[in-house]
Short mmCIF file of C-alpha atoms in Angstrom, two decimals:
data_model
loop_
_atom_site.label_atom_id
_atom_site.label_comp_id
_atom_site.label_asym_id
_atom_site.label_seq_id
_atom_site.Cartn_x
_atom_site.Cartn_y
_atom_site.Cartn_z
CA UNK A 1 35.15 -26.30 -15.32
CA UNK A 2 33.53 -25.91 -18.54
CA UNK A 3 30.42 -27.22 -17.03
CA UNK A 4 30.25 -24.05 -14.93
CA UNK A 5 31.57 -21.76 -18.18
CA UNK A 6 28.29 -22.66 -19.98
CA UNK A 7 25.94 -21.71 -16.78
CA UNK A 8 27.43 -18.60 -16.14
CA UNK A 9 27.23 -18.01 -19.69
CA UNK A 10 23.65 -19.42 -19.95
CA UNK A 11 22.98 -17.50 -17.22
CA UNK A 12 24.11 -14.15 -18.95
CA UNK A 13 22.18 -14.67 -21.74
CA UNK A 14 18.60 -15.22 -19.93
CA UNK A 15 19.64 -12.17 -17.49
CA UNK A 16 20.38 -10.41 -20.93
CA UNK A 17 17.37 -11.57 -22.69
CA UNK A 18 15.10 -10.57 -19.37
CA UNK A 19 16.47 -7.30 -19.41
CA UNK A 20 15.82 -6.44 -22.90
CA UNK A 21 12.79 -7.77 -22.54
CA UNK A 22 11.92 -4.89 -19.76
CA UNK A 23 13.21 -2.20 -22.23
CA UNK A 24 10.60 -2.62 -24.60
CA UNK A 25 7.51 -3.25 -22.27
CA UNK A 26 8.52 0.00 -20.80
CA UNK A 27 9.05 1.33 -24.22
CA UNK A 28 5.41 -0.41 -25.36
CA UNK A 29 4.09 1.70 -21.78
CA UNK A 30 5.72 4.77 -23.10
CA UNK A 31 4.44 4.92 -26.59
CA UNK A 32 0.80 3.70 -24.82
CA UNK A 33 1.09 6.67 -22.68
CA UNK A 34 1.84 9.30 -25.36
CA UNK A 35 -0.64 8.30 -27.55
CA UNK A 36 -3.16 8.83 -23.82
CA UNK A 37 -1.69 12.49 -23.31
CA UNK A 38 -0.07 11.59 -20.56
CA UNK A 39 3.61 12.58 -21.57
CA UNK A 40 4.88 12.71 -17.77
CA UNK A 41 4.33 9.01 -17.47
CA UNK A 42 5.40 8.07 -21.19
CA UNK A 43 8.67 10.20 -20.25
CA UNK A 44 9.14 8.24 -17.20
CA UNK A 45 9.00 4.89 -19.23
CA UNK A 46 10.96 6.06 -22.03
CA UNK A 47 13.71 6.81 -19.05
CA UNK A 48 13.35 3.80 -17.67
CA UNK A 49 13.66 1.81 -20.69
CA UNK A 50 16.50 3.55 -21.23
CA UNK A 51 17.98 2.57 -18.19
CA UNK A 52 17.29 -0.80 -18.04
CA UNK A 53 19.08 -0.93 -21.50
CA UNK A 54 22.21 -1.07 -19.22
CA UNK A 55 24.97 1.08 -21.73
CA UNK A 56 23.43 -0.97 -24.66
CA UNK A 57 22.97 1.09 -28.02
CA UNK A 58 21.48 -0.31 -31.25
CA UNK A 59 18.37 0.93 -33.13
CA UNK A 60 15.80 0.02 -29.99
CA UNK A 61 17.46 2.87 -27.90
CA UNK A 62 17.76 5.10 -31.21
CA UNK A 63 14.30 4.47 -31.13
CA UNK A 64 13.28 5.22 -27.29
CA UNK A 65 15.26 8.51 -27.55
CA UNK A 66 13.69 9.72 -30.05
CA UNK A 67 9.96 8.95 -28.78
CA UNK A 68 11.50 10.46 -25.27
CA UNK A 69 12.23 13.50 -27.27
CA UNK A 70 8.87 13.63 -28.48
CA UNK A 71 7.72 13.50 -24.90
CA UNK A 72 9.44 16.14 -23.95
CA UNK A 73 8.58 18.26 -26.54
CA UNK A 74 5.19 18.12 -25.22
CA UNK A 75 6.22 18.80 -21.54
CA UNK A 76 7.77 22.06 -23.07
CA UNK A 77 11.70 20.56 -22.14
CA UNK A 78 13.20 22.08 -25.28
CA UNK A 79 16.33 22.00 -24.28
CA UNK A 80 16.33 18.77 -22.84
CA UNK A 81 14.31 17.51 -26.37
CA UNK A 82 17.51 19.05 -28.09
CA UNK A 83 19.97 17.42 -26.07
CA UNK A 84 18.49 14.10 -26.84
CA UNK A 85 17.60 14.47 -30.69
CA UNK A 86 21.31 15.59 -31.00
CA UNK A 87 22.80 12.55 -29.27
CA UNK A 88 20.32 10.48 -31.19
CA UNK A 89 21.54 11.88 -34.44
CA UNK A 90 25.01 11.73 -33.73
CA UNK A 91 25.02 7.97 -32.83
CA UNK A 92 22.44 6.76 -35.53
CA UNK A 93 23.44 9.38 -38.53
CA UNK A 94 20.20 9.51 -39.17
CA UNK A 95 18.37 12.99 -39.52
CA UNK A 96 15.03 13.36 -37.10
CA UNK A 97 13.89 16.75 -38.94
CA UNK A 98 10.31 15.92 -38.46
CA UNK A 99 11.21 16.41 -34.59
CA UNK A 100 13.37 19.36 -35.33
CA UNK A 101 10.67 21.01 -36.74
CA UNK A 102 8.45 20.06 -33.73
CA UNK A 103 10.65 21.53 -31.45
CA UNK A 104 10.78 24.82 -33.69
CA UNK A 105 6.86 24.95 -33.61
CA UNK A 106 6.64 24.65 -29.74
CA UNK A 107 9.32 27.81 -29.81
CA UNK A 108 7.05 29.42 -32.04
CA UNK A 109 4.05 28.90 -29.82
CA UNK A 110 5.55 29.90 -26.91
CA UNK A 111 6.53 33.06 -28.81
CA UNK A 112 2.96 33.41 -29.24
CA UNK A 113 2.22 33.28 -25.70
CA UNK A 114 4.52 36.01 -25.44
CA UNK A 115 2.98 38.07 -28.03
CA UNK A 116 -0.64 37.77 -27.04
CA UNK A 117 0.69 39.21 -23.21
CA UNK A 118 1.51 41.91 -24.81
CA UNK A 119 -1.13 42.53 -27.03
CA UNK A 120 0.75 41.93 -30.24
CA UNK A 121 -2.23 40.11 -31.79
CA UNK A 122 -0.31 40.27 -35.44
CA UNK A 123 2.90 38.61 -34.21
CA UNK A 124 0.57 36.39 -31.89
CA UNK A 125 -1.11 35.24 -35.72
CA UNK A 126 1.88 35.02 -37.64
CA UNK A 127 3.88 32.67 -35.06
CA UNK A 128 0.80 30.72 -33.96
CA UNK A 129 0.35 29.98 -38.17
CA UNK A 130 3.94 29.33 -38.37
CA UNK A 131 3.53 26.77 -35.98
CA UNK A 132 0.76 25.23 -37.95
CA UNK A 133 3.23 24.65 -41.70
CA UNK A 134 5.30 22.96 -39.60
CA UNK A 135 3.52 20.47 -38.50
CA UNK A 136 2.31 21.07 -35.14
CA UNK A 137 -1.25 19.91 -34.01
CA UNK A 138 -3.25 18.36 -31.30
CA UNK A 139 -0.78 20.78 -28.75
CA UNK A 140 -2.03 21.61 -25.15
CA UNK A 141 -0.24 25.30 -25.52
CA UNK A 142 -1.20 26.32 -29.11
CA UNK A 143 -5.02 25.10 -28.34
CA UNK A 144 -4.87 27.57 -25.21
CA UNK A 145 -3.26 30.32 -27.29
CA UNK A 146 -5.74 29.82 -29.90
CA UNK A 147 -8.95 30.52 -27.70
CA UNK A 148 -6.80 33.39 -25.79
CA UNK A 149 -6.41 34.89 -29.73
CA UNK A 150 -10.32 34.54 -30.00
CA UNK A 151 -11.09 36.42 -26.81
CA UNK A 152 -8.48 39.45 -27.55
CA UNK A 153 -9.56 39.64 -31.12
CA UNK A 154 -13.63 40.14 -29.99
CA UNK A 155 -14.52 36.84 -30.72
CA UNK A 156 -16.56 36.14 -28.26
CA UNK A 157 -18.63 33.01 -29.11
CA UNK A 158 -15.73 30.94 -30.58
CA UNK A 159 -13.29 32.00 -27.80
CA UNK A 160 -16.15 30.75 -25.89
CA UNK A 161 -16.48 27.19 -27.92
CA UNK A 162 -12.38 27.17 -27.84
CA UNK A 163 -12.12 27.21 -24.43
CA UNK A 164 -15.09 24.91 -23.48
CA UNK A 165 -13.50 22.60 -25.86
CA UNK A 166 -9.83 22.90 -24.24
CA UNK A 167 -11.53 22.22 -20.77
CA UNK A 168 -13.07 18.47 -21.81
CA UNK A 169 -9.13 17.97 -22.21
CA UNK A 170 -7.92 19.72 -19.84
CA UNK A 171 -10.12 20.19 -16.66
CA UNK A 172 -7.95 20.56 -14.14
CA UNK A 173 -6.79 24.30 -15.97
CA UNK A 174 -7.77 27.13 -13.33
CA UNK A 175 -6.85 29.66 -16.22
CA UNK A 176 -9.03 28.49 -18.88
CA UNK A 177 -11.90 27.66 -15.95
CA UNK A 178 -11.90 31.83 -15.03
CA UNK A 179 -11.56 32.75 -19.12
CA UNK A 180 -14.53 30.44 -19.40
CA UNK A 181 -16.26 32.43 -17.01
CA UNK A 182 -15.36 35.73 -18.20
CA UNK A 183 -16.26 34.89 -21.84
CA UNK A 184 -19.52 33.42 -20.77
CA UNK A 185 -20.82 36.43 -19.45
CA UNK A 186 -19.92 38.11 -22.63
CA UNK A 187 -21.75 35.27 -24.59
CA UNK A 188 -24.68 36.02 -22.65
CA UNK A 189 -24.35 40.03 -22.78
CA UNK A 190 -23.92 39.40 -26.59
CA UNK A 191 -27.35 37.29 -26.67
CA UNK A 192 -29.29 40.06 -25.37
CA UNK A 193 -27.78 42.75 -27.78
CA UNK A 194 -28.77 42.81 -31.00
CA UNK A 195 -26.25 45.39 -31.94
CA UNK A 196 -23.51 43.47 -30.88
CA UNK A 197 -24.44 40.17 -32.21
CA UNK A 198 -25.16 41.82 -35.68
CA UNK A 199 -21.34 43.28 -35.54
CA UNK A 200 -20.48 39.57 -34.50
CA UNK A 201 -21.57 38.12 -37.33
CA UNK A 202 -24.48 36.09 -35.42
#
């Protein structure tokens, strides 16, 4: 009898130490992933560390919900970012303000986006700056607003460079492709016009 007590419990502990060993090669695959760009897929890892932590909570799934807010945050799931960086903080005490503000700065470049539809260039400036004390860099949406604040302000060479540079990221943008376009006929309209290339500051 106790000879088959110490196998199931032998057994329990290798099933335990495989499955911890899962969550954090899917947590290594997730961070990996992040650091790529690729948030979808780091997401998807962080969840499924997350899951194969089976109920478990300690500082390793502190640590993959915070790095799945992160993810999130840069998939533009605020809400779902919130969610998690509350229950986080709530079961670790710990304050995550550096994500907080993160979260904050996406709002604020979104706000941006908002702006620069409607041709409120100021409050376009002011949030997309915002953005910028807080912390906020290397973003998909703030590098698009950028260039989009370069082409509405006249700027037609460095809306031009913005946007070329945005598409060696992000090729697969039909958006930035026909901006690109647009702006390059402008470039080359503002070559051939002295005028124009004097007001430019060229």
């Amino acid at each position: 009898m106790k000879k088959k007590s110490f196998v199931i419990l032998l057994l329990m502990m290798l099933c335990l130490s495989s499955c911890k060993s899962e969550v954090k090669e899917y947590r290594m695959e997730g961070i990996s992933a992040l650091e790529k760009g690729d948030a979808k897929k780091a997401l998807e890892d962080f969840n499924l560390a997350l899951e194969k932590s089976k109920g478990s909570v300690g500082s390793l799934q502190f640590d993959i919900l915070s790095y799945k807010a992160e993810a999130e945050i840069h998939l533009g799931k605020l809400s779902e970012a919130e969610e998690d960086l509350q229950n986080v903080e709530t079961l670790s005490g710990k304050n995550y303000q550096k994500l907080k503000d993160r979260i904050a700065a996406k709002k604020l470049v979104y706000s941006a986006g908002e702006a620069l539809n409607q041709n409120d260039l100021e409050k376009a400036r002011n949030c997309l700056d915002e953005a910028k004390e807080k912390g906020l860099s290397a973003d998909r949406d703030m590098e698009y607003n950028e260039a989009v604040y370069l082409e509405k302000t006249g700027e037609w060479q460095k809306a031009y460079d913005a946007f070329t540079q945005y598409l060696n990221r992000y090729p697969e943008d039909e958006n930035a492709s026909r901006e690109l376009q647009f702006l390059e006929n402008r470039v080359k309209a503002l070559e051939g016009n002295t005028a124009l290339s004097e007001q430019n500051g060229e």
